[in-house]
PDB file of C-alpha atoms in Angstrom:
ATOM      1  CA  UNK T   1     252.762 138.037 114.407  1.00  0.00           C
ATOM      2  CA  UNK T   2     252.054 134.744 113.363  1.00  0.00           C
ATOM      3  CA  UNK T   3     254.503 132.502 111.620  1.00  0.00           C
ATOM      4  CA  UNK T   4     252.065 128.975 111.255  1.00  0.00           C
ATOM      5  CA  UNK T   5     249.158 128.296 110.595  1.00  0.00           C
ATOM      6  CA  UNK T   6     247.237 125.362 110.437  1.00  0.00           C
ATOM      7  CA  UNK T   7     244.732 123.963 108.691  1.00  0.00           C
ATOM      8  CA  UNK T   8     241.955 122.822 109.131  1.00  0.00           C
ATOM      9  CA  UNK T   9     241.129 124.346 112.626  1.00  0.00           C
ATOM     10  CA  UNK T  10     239.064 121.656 113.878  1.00  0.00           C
ATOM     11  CA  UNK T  11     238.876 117.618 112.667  1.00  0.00           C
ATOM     12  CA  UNK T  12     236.447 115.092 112.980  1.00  0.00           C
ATOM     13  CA  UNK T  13     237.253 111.325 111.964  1.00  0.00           C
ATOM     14  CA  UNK T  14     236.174 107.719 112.766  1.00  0.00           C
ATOM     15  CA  UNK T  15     238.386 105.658 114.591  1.00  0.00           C
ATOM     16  CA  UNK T  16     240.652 103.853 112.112  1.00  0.00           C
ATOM     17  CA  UNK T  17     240.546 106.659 109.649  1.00  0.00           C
ATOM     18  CA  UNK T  18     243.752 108.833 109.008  1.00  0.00           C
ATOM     19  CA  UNK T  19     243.958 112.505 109.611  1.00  0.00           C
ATOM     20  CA  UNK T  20     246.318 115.215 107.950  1.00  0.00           C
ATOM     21  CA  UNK T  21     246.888 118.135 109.189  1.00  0.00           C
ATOM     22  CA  UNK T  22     248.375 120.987 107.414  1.00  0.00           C
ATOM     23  CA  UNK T  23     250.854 123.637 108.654  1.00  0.00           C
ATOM     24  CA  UNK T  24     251.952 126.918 106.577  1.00  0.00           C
ATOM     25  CA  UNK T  25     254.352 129.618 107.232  1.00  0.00           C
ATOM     26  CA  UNK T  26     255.858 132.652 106.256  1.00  0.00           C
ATOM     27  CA  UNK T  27     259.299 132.848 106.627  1.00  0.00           C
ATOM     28  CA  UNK T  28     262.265 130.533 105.609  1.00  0.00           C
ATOM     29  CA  UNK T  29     263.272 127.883 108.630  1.00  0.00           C
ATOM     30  CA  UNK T  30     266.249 125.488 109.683  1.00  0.00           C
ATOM     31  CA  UNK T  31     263.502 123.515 110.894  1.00  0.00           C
ATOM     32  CA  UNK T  32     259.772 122.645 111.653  1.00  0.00           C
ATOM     33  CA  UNK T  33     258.532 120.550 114.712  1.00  0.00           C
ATOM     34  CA  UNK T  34     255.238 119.078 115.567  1.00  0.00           C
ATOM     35  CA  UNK T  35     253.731 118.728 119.299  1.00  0.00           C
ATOM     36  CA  UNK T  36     250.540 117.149 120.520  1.00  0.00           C
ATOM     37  CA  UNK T  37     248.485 119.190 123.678  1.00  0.00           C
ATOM     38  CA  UNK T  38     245.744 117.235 125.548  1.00  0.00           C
ATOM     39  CA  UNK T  39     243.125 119.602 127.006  1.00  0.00           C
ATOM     40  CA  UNK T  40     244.572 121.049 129.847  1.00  0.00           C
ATOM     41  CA  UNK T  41     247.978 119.597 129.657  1.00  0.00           C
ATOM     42  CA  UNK T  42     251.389 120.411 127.926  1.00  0.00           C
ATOM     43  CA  UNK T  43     252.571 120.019 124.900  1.00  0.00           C
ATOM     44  CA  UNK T  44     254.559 116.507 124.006  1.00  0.00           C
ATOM     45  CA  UNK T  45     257.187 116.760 121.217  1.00  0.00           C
ATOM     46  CA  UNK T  46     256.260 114.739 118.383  1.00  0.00           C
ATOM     47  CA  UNK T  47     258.886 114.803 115.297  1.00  0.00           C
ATOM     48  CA  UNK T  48     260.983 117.130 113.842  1.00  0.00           C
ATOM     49  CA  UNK T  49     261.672 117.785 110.352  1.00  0.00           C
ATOM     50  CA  UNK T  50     264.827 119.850 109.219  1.00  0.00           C
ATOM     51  CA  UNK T  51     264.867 122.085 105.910  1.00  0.00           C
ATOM     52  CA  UNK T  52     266.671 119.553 104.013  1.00  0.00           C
ATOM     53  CA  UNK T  53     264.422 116.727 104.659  1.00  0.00           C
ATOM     54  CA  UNK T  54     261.459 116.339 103.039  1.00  0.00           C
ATOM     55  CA  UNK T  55     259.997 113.566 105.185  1.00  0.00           C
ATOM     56  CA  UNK T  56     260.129 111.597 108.080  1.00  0.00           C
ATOM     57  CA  UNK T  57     258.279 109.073 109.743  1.00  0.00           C
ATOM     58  CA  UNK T  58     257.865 108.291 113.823  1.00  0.00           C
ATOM     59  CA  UNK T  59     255.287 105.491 114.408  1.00  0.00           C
ATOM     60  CA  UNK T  60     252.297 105.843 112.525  1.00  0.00           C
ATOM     61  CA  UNK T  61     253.126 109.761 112.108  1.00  0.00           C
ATOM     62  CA  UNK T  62     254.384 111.192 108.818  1.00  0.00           C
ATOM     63  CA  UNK T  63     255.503 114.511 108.437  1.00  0.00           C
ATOM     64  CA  UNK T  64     256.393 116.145 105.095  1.00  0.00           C
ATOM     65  CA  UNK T  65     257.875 119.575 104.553  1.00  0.00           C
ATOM     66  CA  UNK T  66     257.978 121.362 101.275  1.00  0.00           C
ATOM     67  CA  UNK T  67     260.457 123.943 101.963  1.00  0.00           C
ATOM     68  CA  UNK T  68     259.214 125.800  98.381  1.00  0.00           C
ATOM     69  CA  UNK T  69     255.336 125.762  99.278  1.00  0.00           C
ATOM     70  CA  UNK T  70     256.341 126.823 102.661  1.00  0.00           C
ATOM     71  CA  UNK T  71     253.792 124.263 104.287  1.00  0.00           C
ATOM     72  CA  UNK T  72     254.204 120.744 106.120  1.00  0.00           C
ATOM     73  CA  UNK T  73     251.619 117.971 106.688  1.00  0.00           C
ATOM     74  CA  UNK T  74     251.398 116.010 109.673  1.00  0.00           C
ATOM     75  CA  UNK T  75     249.623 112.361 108.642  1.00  0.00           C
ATOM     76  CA  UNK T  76     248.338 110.340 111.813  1.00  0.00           C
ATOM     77  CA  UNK T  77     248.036 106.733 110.363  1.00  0.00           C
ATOM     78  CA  UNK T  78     245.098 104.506 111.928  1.00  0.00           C
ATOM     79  CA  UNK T  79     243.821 106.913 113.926  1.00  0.00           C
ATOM     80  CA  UNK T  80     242.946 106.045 117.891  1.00  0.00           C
ATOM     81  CA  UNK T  81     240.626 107.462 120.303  1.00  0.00           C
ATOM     82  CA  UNK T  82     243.632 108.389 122.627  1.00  0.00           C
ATOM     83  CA  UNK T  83     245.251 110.614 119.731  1.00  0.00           C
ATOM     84  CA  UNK T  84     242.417 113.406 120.566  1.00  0.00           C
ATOM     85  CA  UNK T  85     244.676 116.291 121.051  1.00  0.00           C
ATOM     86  CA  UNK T  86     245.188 119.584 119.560  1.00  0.00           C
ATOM     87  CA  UNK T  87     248.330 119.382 117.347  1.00  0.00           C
ATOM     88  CA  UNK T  88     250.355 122.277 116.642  1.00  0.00           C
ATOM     89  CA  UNK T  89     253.048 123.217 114.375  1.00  0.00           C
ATOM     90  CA  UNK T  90     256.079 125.767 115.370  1.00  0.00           C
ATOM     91  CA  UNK T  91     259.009 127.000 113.101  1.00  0.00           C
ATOM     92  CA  UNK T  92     262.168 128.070 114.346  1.00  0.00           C
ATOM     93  CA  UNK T  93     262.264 131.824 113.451  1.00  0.00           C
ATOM     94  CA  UNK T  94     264.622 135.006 113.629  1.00  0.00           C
ATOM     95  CA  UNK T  95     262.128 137.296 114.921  1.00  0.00           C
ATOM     96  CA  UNK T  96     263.428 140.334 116.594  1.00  0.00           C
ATOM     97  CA  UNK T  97     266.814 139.428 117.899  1.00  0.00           C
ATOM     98  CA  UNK T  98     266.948 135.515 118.383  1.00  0.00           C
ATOM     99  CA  UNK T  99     265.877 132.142 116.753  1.00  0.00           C
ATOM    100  CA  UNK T 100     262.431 130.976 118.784  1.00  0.00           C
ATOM    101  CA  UNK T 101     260.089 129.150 117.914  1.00  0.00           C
ATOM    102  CA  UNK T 102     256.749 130.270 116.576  1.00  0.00           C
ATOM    103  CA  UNK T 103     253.080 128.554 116.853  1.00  0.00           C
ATOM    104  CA  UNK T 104     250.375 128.288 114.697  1.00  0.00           C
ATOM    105  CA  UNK T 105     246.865 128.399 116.064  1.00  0.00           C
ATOM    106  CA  UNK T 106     246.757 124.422 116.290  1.00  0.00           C
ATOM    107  CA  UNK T 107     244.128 121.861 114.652  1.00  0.00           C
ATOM    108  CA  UNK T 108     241.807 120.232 117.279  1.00  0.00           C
ATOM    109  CA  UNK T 109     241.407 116.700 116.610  1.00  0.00           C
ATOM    110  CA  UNK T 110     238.489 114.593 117.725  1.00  0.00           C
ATOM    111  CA  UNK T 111     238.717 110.600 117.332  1.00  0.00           C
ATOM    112  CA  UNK T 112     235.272 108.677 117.759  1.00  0.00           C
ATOM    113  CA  UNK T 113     235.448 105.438 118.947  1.00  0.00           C
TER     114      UNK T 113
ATOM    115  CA  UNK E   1     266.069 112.172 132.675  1.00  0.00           C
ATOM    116  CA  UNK E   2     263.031 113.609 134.061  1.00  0.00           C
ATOM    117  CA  UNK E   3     261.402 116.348 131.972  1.00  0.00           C
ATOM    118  CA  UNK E   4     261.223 119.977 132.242  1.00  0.00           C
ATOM    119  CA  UNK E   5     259.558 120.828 135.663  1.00  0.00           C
ATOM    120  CA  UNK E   6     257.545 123.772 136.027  1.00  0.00           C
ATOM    121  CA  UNK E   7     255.718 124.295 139.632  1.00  0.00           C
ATOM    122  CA  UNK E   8     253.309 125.574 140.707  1.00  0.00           C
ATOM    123  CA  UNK E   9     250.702 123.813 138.607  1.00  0.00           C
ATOM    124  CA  UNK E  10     247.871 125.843 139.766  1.00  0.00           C
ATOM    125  CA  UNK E  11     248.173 129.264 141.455  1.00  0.00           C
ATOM    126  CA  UNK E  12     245.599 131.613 142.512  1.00  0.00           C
ATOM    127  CA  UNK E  13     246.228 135.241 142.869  1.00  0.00           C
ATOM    128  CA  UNK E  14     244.390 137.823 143.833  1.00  0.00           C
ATOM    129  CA  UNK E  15     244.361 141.209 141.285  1.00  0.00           C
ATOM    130  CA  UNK E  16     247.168 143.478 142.685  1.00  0.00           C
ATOM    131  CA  UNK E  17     249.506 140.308 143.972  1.00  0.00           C
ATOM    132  CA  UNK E  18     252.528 139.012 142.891  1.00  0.00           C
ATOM    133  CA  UNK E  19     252.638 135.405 140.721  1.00  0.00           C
ATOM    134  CA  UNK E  20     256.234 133.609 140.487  1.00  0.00           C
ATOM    135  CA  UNK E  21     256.291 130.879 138.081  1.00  0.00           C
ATOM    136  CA  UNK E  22     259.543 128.497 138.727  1.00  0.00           C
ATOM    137  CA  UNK E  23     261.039 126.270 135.737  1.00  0.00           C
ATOM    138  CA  UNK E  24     263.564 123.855 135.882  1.00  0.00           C
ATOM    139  CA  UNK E  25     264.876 122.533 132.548  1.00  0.00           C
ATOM    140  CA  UNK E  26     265.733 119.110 131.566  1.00  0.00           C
ATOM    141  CA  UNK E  27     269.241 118.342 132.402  1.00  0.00           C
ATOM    142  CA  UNK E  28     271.778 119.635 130.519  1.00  0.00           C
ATOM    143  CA  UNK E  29     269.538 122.351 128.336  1.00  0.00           C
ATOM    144  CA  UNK E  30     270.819 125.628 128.558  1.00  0.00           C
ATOM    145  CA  UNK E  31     268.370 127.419 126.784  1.00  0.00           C
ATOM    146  CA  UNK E  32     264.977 128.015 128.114  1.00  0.00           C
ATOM    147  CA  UNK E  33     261.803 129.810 126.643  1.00  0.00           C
ATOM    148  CA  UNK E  34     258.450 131.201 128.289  1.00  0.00           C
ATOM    149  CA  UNK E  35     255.250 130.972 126.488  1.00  0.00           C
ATOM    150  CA  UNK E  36     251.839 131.910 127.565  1.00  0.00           C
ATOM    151  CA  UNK E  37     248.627 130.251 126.026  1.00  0.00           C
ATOM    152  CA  UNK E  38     245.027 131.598 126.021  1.00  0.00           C
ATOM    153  CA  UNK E  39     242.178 128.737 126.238  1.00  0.00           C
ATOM    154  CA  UNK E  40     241.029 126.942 122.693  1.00  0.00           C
ATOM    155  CA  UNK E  41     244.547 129.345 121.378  1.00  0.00           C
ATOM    156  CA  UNK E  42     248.157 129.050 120.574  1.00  0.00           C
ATOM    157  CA  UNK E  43     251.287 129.590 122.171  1.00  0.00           C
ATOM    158  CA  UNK E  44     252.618 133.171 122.160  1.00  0.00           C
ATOM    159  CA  UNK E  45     256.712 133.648 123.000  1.00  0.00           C
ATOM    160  CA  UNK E  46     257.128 136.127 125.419  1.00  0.00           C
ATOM    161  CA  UNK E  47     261.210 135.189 126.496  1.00  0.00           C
ATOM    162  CA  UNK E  48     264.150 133.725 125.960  1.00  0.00           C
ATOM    163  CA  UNK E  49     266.674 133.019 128.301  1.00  0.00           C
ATOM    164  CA  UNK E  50     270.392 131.423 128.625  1.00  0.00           C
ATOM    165  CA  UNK E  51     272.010 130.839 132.041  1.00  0.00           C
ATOM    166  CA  UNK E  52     271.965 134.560 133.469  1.00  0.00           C
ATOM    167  CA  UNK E  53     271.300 136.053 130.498  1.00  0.00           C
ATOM    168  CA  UNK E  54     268.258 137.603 128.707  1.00  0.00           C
ATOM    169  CA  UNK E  55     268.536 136.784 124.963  1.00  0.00           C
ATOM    170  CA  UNK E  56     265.174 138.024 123.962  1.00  0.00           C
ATOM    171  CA  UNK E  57     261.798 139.058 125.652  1.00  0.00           C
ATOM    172  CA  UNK E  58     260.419 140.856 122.616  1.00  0.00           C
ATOM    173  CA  UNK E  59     257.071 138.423 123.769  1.00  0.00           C
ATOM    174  CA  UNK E  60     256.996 140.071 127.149  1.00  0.00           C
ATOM    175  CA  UNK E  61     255.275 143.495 128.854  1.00  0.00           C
ATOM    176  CA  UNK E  62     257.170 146.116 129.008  1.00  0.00           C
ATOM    177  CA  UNK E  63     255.562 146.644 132.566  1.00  0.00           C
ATOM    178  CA  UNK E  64     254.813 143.889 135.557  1.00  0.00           C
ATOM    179  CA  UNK E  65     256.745 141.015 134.041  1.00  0.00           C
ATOM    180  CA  UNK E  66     260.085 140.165 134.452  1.00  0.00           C
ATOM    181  CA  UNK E  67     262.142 136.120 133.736  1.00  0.00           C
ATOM    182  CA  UNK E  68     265.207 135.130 135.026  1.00  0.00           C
ATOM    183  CA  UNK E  69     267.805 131.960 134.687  1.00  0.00           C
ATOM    184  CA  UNK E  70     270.016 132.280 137.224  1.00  0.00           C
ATOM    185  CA  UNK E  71     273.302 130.569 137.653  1.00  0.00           C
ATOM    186  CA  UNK E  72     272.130 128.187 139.779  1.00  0.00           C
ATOM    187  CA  UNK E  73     268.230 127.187 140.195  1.00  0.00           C
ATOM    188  CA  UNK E  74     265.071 127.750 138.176  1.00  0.00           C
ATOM    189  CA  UNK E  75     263.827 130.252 135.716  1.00  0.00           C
ATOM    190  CA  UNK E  76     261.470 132.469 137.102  1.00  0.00           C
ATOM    191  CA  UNK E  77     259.000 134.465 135.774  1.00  0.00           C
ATOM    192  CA  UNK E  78     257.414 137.422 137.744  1.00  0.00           C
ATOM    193  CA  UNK E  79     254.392 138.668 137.285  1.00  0.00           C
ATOM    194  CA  UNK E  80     253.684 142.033 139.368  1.00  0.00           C
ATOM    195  CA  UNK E  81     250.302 143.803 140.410  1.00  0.00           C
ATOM    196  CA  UNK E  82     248.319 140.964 138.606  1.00  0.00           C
ATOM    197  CA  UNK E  83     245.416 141.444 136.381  1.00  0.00           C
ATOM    198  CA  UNK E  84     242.234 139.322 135.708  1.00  0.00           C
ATOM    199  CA  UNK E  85     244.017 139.440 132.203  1.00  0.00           C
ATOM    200  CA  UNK E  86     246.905 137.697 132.768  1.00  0.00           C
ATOM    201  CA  UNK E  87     245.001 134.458 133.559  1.00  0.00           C
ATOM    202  CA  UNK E  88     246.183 131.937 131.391  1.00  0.00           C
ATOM    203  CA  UNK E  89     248.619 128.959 130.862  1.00  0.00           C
ATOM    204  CA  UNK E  90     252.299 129.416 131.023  1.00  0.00           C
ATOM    205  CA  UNK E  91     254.511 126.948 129.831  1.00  0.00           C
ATOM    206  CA  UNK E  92     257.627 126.398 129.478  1.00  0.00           C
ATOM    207  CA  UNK E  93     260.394 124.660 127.265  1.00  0.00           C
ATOM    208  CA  UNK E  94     263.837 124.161 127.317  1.00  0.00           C
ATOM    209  CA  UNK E  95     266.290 122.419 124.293  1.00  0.00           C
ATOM    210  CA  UNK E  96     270.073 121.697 124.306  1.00  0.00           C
ATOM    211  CA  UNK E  97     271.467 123.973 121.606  1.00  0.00           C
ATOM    212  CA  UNK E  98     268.621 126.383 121.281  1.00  0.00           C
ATOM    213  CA  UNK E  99     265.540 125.656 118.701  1.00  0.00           C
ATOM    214  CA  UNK E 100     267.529 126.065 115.750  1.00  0.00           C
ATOM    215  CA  UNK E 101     269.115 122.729 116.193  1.00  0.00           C
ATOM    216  CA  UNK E 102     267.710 120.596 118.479  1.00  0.00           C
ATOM    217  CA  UNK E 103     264.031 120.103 119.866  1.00  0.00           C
ATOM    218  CA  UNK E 104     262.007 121.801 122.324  1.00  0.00           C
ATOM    219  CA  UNK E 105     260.580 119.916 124.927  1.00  0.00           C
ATOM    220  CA  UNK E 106     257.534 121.197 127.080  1.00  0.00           C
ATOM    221  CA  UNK E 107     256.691 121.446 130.976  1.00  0.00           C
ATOM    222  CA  UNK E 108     253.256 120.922 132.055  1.00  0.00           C
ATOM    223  CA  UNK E 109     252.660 124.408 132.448  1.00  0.00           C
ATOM    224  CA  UNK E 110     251.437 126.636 135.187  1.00  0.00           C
ATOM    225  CA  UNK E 111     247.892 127.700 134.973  1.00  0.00           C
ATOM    226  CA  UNK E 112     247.556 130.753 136.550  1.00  0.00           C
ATOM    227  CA  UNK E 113     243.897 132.086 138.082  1.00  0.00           C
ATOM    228  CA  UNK E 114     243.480 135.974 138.832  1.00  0.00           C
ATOM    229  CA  UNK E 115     240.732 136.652 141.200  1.00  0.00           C
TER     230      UNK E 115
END
């Protein structure tokens, strides 16, 4: 089942602009970690945030997590062309027998130049 | 350090042959984890693994699939008898101390084609 989700599905923005991203979940977490997927390619570990934390900054990425809302933004500062990507969220969960982590559906981001 | 390696990066099977995905973690990560992605979708788990062990394939067929991490070499996962539906991406990751404290890092993935 799915544990993320994020929102909104698909972005459009102007070269300079910021985008935010928005992840949700279900279940409590030890921690929440971002990743960035070029068409075709894999996925590139971007930050993670732990439970305690509330937010943390890499570059011009911010990520917040509000642990009580169960949901975490993902702010891309200044945006570029190059940072078209889909970004996805993924929680560490106990589902079934282990700790793995879980995926929501991604947001596509598109950058004009 | 070079990343987590997966090979082949294409592969083309025919419907009824076998496709073995290979995976070699970034050194000095234990844990490793298979995931299988559907175009313009997510990532679905289908296993976990530790050095020889299966810690959880919950994600994974019951039937025609089968991972391993053996004591020595890559991760392998087997996919029997293949089916036009098991074309897709699968990637996988690896992390130090498994997911619940450290980070996941990616291979490029394997994009299998079932003819």
């Amino acid at each position: 089942s799915q544990q993320g989700e994020e929102d909104p599905q698909a972005l459009s923005i102007q070269e300079g602009e910021n985008a935010t991203m928005n992840c949700s979940y279900k279940t409590s977490i030890n921690n929440l970690q971002w990743y960035r997927q070029n068409s075709g390619r894999g996925l590139v570990h971007l930050i993670l945030i732990r439970s305690n934390e509330r937010e943390k900054h890499s570059g011009r990425l911010r990520v917040t997590l509000d642990t009580s809302k169960k949901s975490s933004s993902l702010l891309i500062t200044a945006s570029r062309a190059a940072d078209t990507a889909s970004y996805f969220c993924a929680t560490d969960s106990r589902m079934d027998s282990s700790y793995k982590l879980i995926f929501g559906s991604g947001t596509r981001l598109l950058v004009r130049p | 350090n070079a990343g987590v390696m997966q090979n082949p990066r294409h592969l083309v099977r025919r419907r009824g042959q076998e496709a073995r995905l290979r995976c070699s973690p970034m050194k000095g990560h234990s844990h490793v984890y298979w995931y299988r992605q559907l175009p313009e979708e997510g990532l679905k788990f289908m296993v976990y693994l530790q050095k020889e062990n299966i810690i959880d394939e919950s994600g994974m067929p019951k039937e025609r699939f089968s991972a391993e991490f053996p004591k020595e070499g890559p991760s392998i996962l087997r996919i029997q008898q293949v089916v036009r539906g098991d074309s897709a991406a699968y990637f996988c990751a690896s992390s130090r101390d498994g997911v619940v404290n450290t980070e996941a890092f990616f291979g490029q993935g394997t994009r299998l084609t079932v003819v």
